[in-house]
Coordinates of C-alpha atoms and ligand atoms in Angstrom, one line a residue:
X1 CA 20.9 136.6 -7.0
X2 CA 22.7 137.7 -3.8
X3 CA 19.8 139.5 -2.1
X4 CA 19.4 139.3 1.7
X5 CA 16.0 139.8 3.3
X6 CA 14.3 139.7 6.6
X7 CA 10.7 138.6 7.1
X8 CA 8.4 137.6 9.9
X9 CA 8.2 134.0 8.7
X10 CA 10.0 131.9 6.0
X11 CA 8.2 128.9 4.6
X12 CA 10.4 126.1 3.2
X13 CA 8.5 124.3 0.4
X14 CA 6.0 125.6 -2.1
X15 CA 3.6 122.6 -2.1
X16 CA 0.0 123.1 -1.1
X17 CA 0.9 122.9 2.6
X18 CA 3.6 125.6 2.5
X19 CA 1.7 127.8 0.0
X20 CA -1.5 127.7 2.1
X21 CA 0.6 128.6 5.2
X22 CA 2.1 131.5 3.3
X23 CA -1.3 132.6 2.1
X24 CA -2.8 132.5 5.6
X25 CA 0.2 134.3 7.1
X26 CA 0.1 137.0 4.4
X27 CA -3.7 137.4 5.0
X28 CA -3.0 138.0 8.7
X29 CA -0.5 140.8 7.8
X30 CA 2.8 139.0 8.3
X31 CA 5.7 139.4 6.0
X32 CA 6.5 136.0 4.4
X33 CA 9.0 134.5 2.1
X34 CA 8.0 131.1 0.4
X35 CA 11.0 129.2 -0.9
X36 CA 10.6 126.5 -3.5
X37 CA 13.3 124.4 -5.2
X38 CA 11.3 123.7 -8.3
X39 CA 8.0 125.3 -9.1
X40 CA 5.1 125.7 -6.6
X41 CA 2.9 122.7 -6.7
X42 CA 5.2 120.7 -9.0
X43 CA 5.6 117.7 -6.6
X44 CA 3.0 115.7 -4.7
X45 CA 0.7 118.7 -4.5
X46 CA 0.3 119.1 -8.2
X47 CA 0.5 115.5 -9.4
X48 CA -1.9 113.8 -6.9
X49 CA -5.2 112.1 -7.6
X50 CA -7.2 115.2 -6.6
X51 CA -9.4 113.5 -4.0
X52 CA -10.9 116.1 -1.7
X53 CA -12.2 113.6 0.8
X54 CA -12.9 113.3 4.5
X55 CA -14.3 109.8 4.4
X56 CA -11.7 107.2 5.4
X57 CA -9.5 109.5 7.5
X58 CA -8.6 108.5 11.0
X59 CA -10.7 110.2 13.7
X60 CA -7.7 112.2 14.8
X61 CA -7.7 114.1 11.4
X62 CA -11.4 114.8 11.2
X63 CA -11.5 118.1 13.0
X64 CA -8.8 119.5 10.7
X65 CA -10.4 117.9 7.7
X66 CA -13.8 119.4 8.6
X67 CA -12.2 122.9 8.9
X68 CA -10.5 122.2 5.5
X69 CA -13.9 121.2 4.1
X70 CA -15.2 124.7 5.1
X71 CA -12.2 126.4 3.5
X72 CA -12.7 124.4 0.2
X73 CA -16.3 125.7 0.0
X74 CA -14.8 129.2 -0.4
X75 CA -12.1 128.1 -2.8
X76 CA -12.6 130.9 -5.5
X77 CA -12.5 133.6 -2.8
X78 CA -9.5 132.0 -1.3
X79 CA -7.3 131.4 -4.4
X80 CA -9.1 133.1 -7.2
X81 CA -10.1 130.0 -9.3
X82 CA -12.6 127.2 -8.9
X83 CA -9.9 124.6 -9.5
X84 CA -12.5 122.2 -11.1
X85 CA -13.5 121.5 -7.5
X86 CA -16.8 119.6 -7.3
X87 CA -18.7 118.2 -4.3
X88 CA -19.6 115.1 -6.2
X89 CA -19.7 112.8 -3.3
X90 CA -17.2 110.1 -2.3
X91 CA -18.3 106.5 -2.7
X92 CA -16.3 103.9 -0.8
X93 CA -17.0 100.4 -2.2
X94 CA -16.9 97.1 -0.3
X95 CA -15.9 94.0 -2.1
X96 CA -16.8 91.6 0.7
X97 CA -19.2 91.5 3.7
X98 CA -16.2 91.9 5.9
X99 CA -15.3 95.1 4.1
X100 CA -18.9 96.2 4.4
X101 CA -18.8 95.6 8.2
X102 CA -15.7 97.8 8.3
X103 CA -17.5 100.6 6.5
X104 CA -20.4 100.2 9.0
X105 CA -18.0 100.4 11.9
X106 CA -16.3 103.5 10.4
X107 CA -19.7 105.2 9.9
X108 CA -20.6 104.5 13.6
X109 CA -17.3 105.7 14.9
X110 CA -17.4 109.0 12.9
X111 CA -21.0 109.9 13.9
X112 CA -20.9 113.4 15.2
X113 CA -18.1 114.6 12.9
X114 CA -20.5 115.9 10.3
X115 CA -19.6 113.4 7.5
X116 CA -23.3 112.3 7.0
X117 CA -22.2 108.9 5.7
X118 CA -24.9 106.9 4.0
X119 CA -24.5 103.1 3.9
X120 CA -25.8 101.4 0.8
X121 CA -26.5 97.7 0.5
X122 CA -26.1 95.8 -2.8
X123 CA -29.5 96.7 -4.1
X124 CA -29.3 100.4 -3.2
X125 CA -25.8 100.6 -4.7
X126 CA -27.0 99.1 -8.0
X127 CA -30.1 101.4 -8.1
X128 CA -28.2 104.6 -7.4
X129 CA -24.8 103.9 -9.1
X130 CA -25.6 101.3 -11.9
X131 CA -22.2 101.7 -13.5
X132 CA -20.4 100.1 -10.4
X133 CA -19.3 96.5 -11.1
X134 CA -21.2 93.6 -9.6
X135 CA -18.2 92.6 -7.5
X136 CA -19.1 95.5 -5.1
X137 CA -21.5 94.2 -2.3
X138 CA -22.3 97.6 -0.9
X139 CA -20.8 101.0 -0.2
X140 CA -20.6 104.1 2.0
X141 CA -21.3 107.4 0.5
X142 CA -20.1 110.7 1.8
X143 CA -22.3 113.1 -0.2
X144 CA -20.3 116.3 0.3
X145 CA -16.8 115.0 -0.4
X146 CA -15.5 115.5 -3.9
X147 CA -12.5 116.1 -6.1
X148 CA -10.5 118.9 -7.8
X149 CA -7.7 119.4 -10.3
X150 CA -4.5 119.5 -8.3
X151 CA -2.5 121.0 -11.2
X152 CA -4.7 124.1 -11.0
X153 CA -5.4 124.3 -7.3
X154 CA -1.9 123.9 -5.7
X155 CA 0.0 126.5 -7.7
X156 CA -3.0 128.9 -7.3
X157 CA -2.4 128.8 -3.5
X158 CA 1.1 130.2 -4.1
X159 CA -0.2 132.8 -6.5
X160 CA -2.8 133.9 -4.0
X161 CA -0.2 134.2 -1.3
X162 CA 1.8 136.4 -3.7
X163 CA -1.3 138.6 -4.3
X164 CA -1.5 139.1 -0.5
X165 CA 2.1 140.2 -0.4
X166 CA 4.1 137.1 0.2
X167 CA 7.4 136.9 -1.6
X168 CA 7.4 133.7 -3.6
X169 CA 10.8 132.4 -4.8
X170 CA 10.7 129.5 -7.3
X171 CA 13.8 127.6 -8.5
X172 CA 15.3 128.6 -5.2
X173 CA 16.8 125.6 -3.3
X174 CA 17.5 126.0 0.4
X175 CA 20.9 124.5 0.8
X176 CA 21.8 125.5 4.4
X177 CA 19.9 126.6 7.5
X178 CA 21.3 128.1 10.7
X179 CA 19.9 129.7 13.7
X180 CA 22.0 132.6 15.1
X181 CA 20.3 132.7 18.5
X182 CA 17.6 135.1 17.5
X183 CA 16.5 134.1 14.0
X184 CA 16.8 131.5 11.3
X185 CA 19.0 132.2 8.3
X186 CA 18.3 130.2 5.2
X187 CA 20.9 130.1 2.5
X188 CA 19.8 129.3 -1.1
X189 CA 21.7 127.9 -4.0
X190 CA 21.0 131.1 -6.0
X191 CA 22.6 133.3 -3.4
X192 CA 19.4 134.5 -1.7
X193 CA 19.6 134.7 2.1
X194 CA 16.4 135.0 4.2
X195 CA 16.4 135.8 7.9
X196 CA 13.2 135.2 10.0
X197 CA 12.3 134.4 13.6
X198 CA 9.8 131.7 12.3
X199 CA 10.7 128.8 10.0
X200 CA 7.9 126.6 8.7
X201 CA 9.2 123.2 7.5
X202 CA 6.8 122.3 4.8
X203 CA 9.3 120.5 2.6
X204 CA 7.1 117.4 1.9
X205 CA 9.0 114.1 1.6
X206 CA 12.3 116.0 2.1
X207 CA 11.3 117.7 5.4
X208 CA 13.0 115.0 7.5
X209 CA 16.4 116.5 6.8
X210 CA 15.4 119.8 8.4
X211 CA 13.8 118.1 11.4
X212 CA 17.0 116.0 11.9
X213 CA 19.2 119.1 11.7
X214 CA 17.4 120.4 14.7
X215 CA 17.7 117.1 16.6
X216 CA 14.3 115.7 15.7
X217 CA 15.0 112.8 13.3
X218 CA 11.8 111.1 12.2
X219 CA 11.4 107.6 10.6
X220 CA 9.9 109.0 7.4
X221 CA 10.1 107.1 4.1
X222 CA 9.1 108.1 0.6
X223 CA 6.2 106.4 -1.2
X224 CA 5.2 106.8 -4.8
X225 CA 1.4 106.3 -5.5
X226 CA 0.8 105.1 -9.1
X227 CA -1.7 107.0 -11.3
X228 CA -3.1 106.9 -14.8
X229 CA -5.6 108.7 -16.9
X230 CA -7.8 107.3 -19.7
X231 CA -8.9 108.8 -22.9
X232 CA -12.3 110.6 -22.6
X233 CA -15.2 108.2 -22.4
X234 CA -18.9 108.7 -22.0
X235 CA -19.5 110.5 -18.7
X236 CA -21.2 108.1 -16.2
X237 CA -19.2 108.3 -13.0
X238 CA -20.9 111.0 -10.9
X239 CA -18.9 110.4 -7.7
X240 CA -15.2 110.0 -6.7
X241 CA -14.7 106.4 -5.6
X242 CA -12.4 104.4 -3.4
X243 CA -12.4 100.8 -2.1
X244 CA -12.3 99.6 1.5
X245 CA -8.9 98.0 2.0
X246 CA -7.4 100.1 -0.8
X247 CA -6.1 99.0 -4.1
X248 CA -7.8 101.4 -6.4
X249 CA -9.5 104.8 -6.6
X250 CA -11.1 106.6 -9.5
X251 CA -12.9 109.7 -10.6
X252 CA -14.2 111.0 -13.9
X253 CA -13.7 114.7 -15.0
X254 CA -16.3 116.7 -17.0
X255 CA -14.5 116.1 -20.3
X256 CA -14.8 112.3 -19.8
X257 CA -11.3 111.3 -18.8
X258 CA -11.1 108.9 -15.9
X259 CA -8.3 109.4 -13.4
X260 CA -7.3 106.2 -11.5
X261 CA -4.8 105.4 -8.9
X262 CA -3.6 102.4 -6.8
X263 CA -0.5 100.6 -5.7
X264 CA 3.0 102.0 -5.6
X265 CA 5.5 102.9 -8.2
X266 CA 9.3 103.5 -7.6
X267 CA 11.8 106.3 -7.4
X268 CA 14.1 107.0 -10.3
X269 CA 16.0 109.7 -8.2
X270 CA 15.4 111.5 -4.9
X271 CA 12.9 113.8 -6.6
X272 CA 11.5 111.8 -9.5
X273 CA 9.3 108.7 -9.6
X274 CA 7.5 106.4 -12.0
X275 CA 4.4 104.3 -11.6
X276 CA 5.9 101.1 -12.9
X277 CA 4.3 98.4 -15.1
X278 CA 3.2 96.2 -12.2
X279 CA 1.1 98.9 -10.4
X280 CA -0.4 100.1 -13.7
X281 CA -1.5 96.6 -14.7
X282 CA -3.0 96.1 -11.2
X283 CA -5.0 99.3 -11.5
X284 CA -6.3 98.2 -14.9
X285 CA -7.2 94.7 -13.6
X286 CA -9.1 96.2 -10.6
X287 CA -10.7 98.8 -12.9
X288 CA -12.4 96.3 -15.2
X289 CA -14.0 94.6 -12.2
X290 CA -15.2 97.7 -10.4
X291 CA -15.9 100.0 -13.4
X292 CA -16.9 97.7 -16.3
X293 CA -17.7 100.7 -18.5
X294 CA -13.9 101.3 -18.7
X295 CA -13.4 98.0 -20.6
X296 CA -11.4 98.8 -23.7
X297 CA -10.6 102.4 -22.7
X298 CA -7.1 103.5 -23.5
X299 CA -4.8 104.7 -20.7
X300 CA -3.2 107.8 -22.2
X301 CA -0.7 108.8 -19.5
X302 CA 0.7 107.3 -16.3
X303 CA 2.7 109.1 -13.6
X304 CA 3.7 109.1 -9.9
X305 CA 5.0 111.4 -7.3
X306 CA 7.1 111.5 -4.1
X307 CA 5.2 111.6 -0.8
X308 CA 6.4 111.3 2.8
X309 CA 5.1 108.5 5.1
X310 CA 5.6 108.1 8.8
X311 CA 5.1 104.6 10.4
X312 CA 1.7 105.6 11.9
X313 CA 0.6 107.2 8.6
X314 CA -0.2 110.4 10.5
X315 CA 1.4 113.7 9.6
X316 CA 3.7 115.8 11.8
X317 CA 2.1 119.2 12.4
X318 CA 3.1 121.8 15.0
X319 CA 5.9 123.2 17.0
X320 CA 9.4 121.7 17.2
X321 CA 10.2 120.4 20.7
X322 CA 13.9 121.4 20.4
X323 CA 14.0 124.7 18.5
X324 CA 11.8 127.7 19.3
X325 CA 10.4 129.3 16.2
X326 CA 10.5 126.1 14.2
X327 CA 7.1 124.7 13.0
X328 CA 6.6 121.4 11.1
X329 CA 3.9 120.5 8.6
X330 CA 4.9 117.3 6.6
X331 CA 4.4 113.6 6.2
X332 CA 0.8 113.5 4.9
X333 CA 0.9 109.8 3.8
X334 CA -1.0 110.2 0.5
X335 CA -3.8 112.3 1.9
X336 CA -2.5 115.9 2.5
X337 CA -4.3 117.6 -0.5
X338 CA -7.7 117.9 1.2
X339 CA -6.5 119.0 4.7
X340 CA -3.7 121.3 3.5
X341 CA -5.7 124.6 3.7
X342 CA -6.6 123.9 7.4
X343 CA -3.0 122.8 8.1
X344 CA -1.7 126.1 6.6
X345 CA -4.2 128.0 8.7
X346 CA -3.2 126.2 11.9
X347 CA 0.5 126.9 11.3
X348 CA -0.3 130.6 10.6
X349 CA -2.3 130.7 13.9
X350 CA 0.7 129.3 15.8
X351 CA 3.0 132.0 14.3
X352 CA 0.5 134.8 15.1
X353 CA -0.8 133.8 18.5
X354 CA 1.3 130.9 19.7
X355 CA -1.7 128.5 19.6
X356 CA -4.3 127.1 17.3
X357 CA -7.9 126.3 17.7
X358 CA -7.3 122.9 16.0
X359 CA -6.6 119.8 18.0
X360 CA -3.1 118.9 16.6
X361 CA -1.5 117.2 19.7
X362 CA -1.8 113.8 18.0
X363 CA 0.5 115.1 15.2
X364 CA 3.3 116.3 17.4
X365 CA 6.8 115.3 16.4
X366 CA 7.3 114.4 20.1
X367 CA 5.8 111.0 19.3
X368 CA 9.0 109.9 17.6
X369 CA 11.3 110.9 20.4
X370 CA 12.7 108.0 22.4
X371 CA 10.8 107.6 25.7
X372 CA 13.3 108.1 28.6
X373 CA 14.3 104.8 30.2
X374 CA 14.2 104.4 34.0
X375 CA 17.9 104.6 34.1
X376 CA 18.1 107.9 32.1
X377 CA 15.4 109.4 34.4
X378 CA 17.4 108.5 37.4
Ligands
FAD1 C1 0.3 110.3 -6.7 C2 -0.3 110.9 -5.5 C3 -1.7 110.9 -5.2 C4 -2.2 111.5 -4.1 N1 -3.6 111.6 -4.0 C5 -4.1 112.4 -3.0 C6 -5.5 112.6 -2.9 O1 -6.3 112.1 -3.8 N2 -6.0 113.3 -1.9 C7 -5.2 113.8 -0.9 O2 -5.7 114.5 0.0 N3 -3.9 113.7 -1.0 C8 -3.3 113.0 -2.0 N4 -2.0 112.8 -2.1 C9 -1.1 113.4 -1.1 C10 -0.9 114.9 -1.3 O3 -0.6 115.2 -2.6 C11 0.2 115.3 -0.4 O4 0.0 114.9 0.9 C12 0.4 116.9 -0.4 O5 0.4 117.4 -1.7 C13 1.6 117.2 0.4 O6 1.8 118.6 0.2 P1 3.2 119.2 0.7 O7 3.1 120.7 0.4 O8 3.5 118.7 2.1 O9 4.3 118.5 -0.2 P2 4.9 118.7 -1.7 O10 3.8 119.0 -2.6 O11 5.8 117.6 -1.9 O12 5.7 120.1 -1.5 C14 6.9 120.1 -0.8 C15 7.8 121.1 -1.6 O13 9.0 121.3 -0.9 C16 10.0 121.6 -1.8 N5 11.3 121.4 -1.2 C17 11.9 120.4 -0.6 N6 13.1 120.6 -0.2 C18 13.4 121.9 -0.6 C19 14.5 122.7 -0.4 N7 15.7 122.3 0.2 N8 14.5 124.0 -0.9 C20 13.4 124.4 -1.5 N9 12.2 123.7 -1.7 C21 12.3 122.4 -1.2 C22 9.8 120.5 -2.9 O14 10.3 120.9 -4.1 C23 8.2 120.5 -2.9 O15 7.7 121.3 -4.0 C24 -1.4 112.1 -3.2 C25 0.0 112.1 -3.4 C26 0.5 111.5 -4.5 C27 2.0 111.6 -4.7

C-alpha cells in the first residue's frame, strides 16, 4: 500500500478508546482515519475482564463514568450489538471490618454521583447472595453496574465507526510521526501516509512514545492483569463481584462459565503477556474462599494483556501542552473499558469545538511536567 490521504482527524490505536473516538468523530461528520497495528480490540480492550463498573473509581472519574453509564445504556444503537452487556449489579465484598468501614466511607464520599450504593451487613449479604463465602463480612452493592463481553464490544466500536464513514486500517503500524507546521503526517509500515490537523494518541500502553516525541514524557509502565475462565458450572452468581483492597474479581456468564481475575502476570514481549502460575494459583486460592461453589471447577483457559499505568493510576485525557492539535487518551490503569465511550466522546468534542462538557482537568498530561524551580522562574 502506498496511499496518501488527508482527513480531519487521525486516531492512533484501535482499542476501545480510539475506536469510540473515531465513532464519535464520524457521527459528528468529521473525516477520520483509525490506524491499528494489529486488529481493533485485540489488546487490552478485547482481553479484559469485562467489568462495566463505576463503583470503586476515584471521585475524579465519576462524572465521565456516569456519562459512559448513559452511553452503555444505548449500546445496541451505538455499536449495533448488545455485546452481552447486562446491568447485573456490582458487589464489592469486605473481608474485614476495616474493609467494610472503607466501603462505608466510599459510599458516603460518592453520595450525589448517582451510584445508589447499598451497604449490606453480614446477614443481609447472606440472605441476598447466599453463594458468597462466609469469609465476607459485608458488601457494597451498586445495582446498575454490570458486565459485558469485551471480545464482542471493543471490535464493534471500530465496525460502527466504519459504518459512519471512518476509514479503519488494521495491520497498519504507525512507524513515524511528524508535524509539518500545519498538520501531522503519520507514516505506516505498509506505506500508508495520513495527513491530519488533529492527532488522537490512543495507543494504550504504547502511547508514551508519542507523548515523549512531542516533549511530554510520562512515567508510564505496563501491567499485565491475570485472568482465567472456568468450565461452565450451574448459574448462581447474579452480580459481578470485586473485593475491597483488591486481589480477585469474578463474574459468571449466561452459559455458566466464571471469568476471574486478580494479581499480575508478566510480559513475554513488548506486546504479549502471560498470567503466570503464581497469579493463577492466587486467584484459585481466593476463589475457593469467596465463591465456594467453584470448588472443583476446572479452569479451562488463562490469559493476560498489556495495560498502561501512571503512578497516580489516573489516565491522561485531553490536549497536549506542547503541540496544538495533539490530544491524548491513554493510561487507564486496568479500568478503561467502562469509561471509554465517554472518553471517546470528550476527545471528539475537543476536536469539534475546542472544549468538552466533561471535567477532565484532573487528567491533564501537565501533571507530569516538572514544576519550575524558583531559579528557573527567575
Ligand atoms: C486483563 C485486563 C483486565 C481488565 N479488566 C477491566 C475491567 O474489567 N473493566 C475496565 O473498565 N477495564 C479493564 N481493563 C482495562 C481496559 O481493558 C483498558 O483500560 C482499555 O481497554 C484501554 O483501551 P485502549 O484503547 O486505551 O488500549 P488498547 O486496547 O491497548 O488499544 C491500544 C491500541 O493501540 C495500538 N497501537 C499501539 N501502538 C501502535 C502503533 N504504533 N501503530 C498502530 N497501532 C498501535 C495497539 O495495537 C492497541 O490495539 C482491563 C485490562 C486488562 C489488560
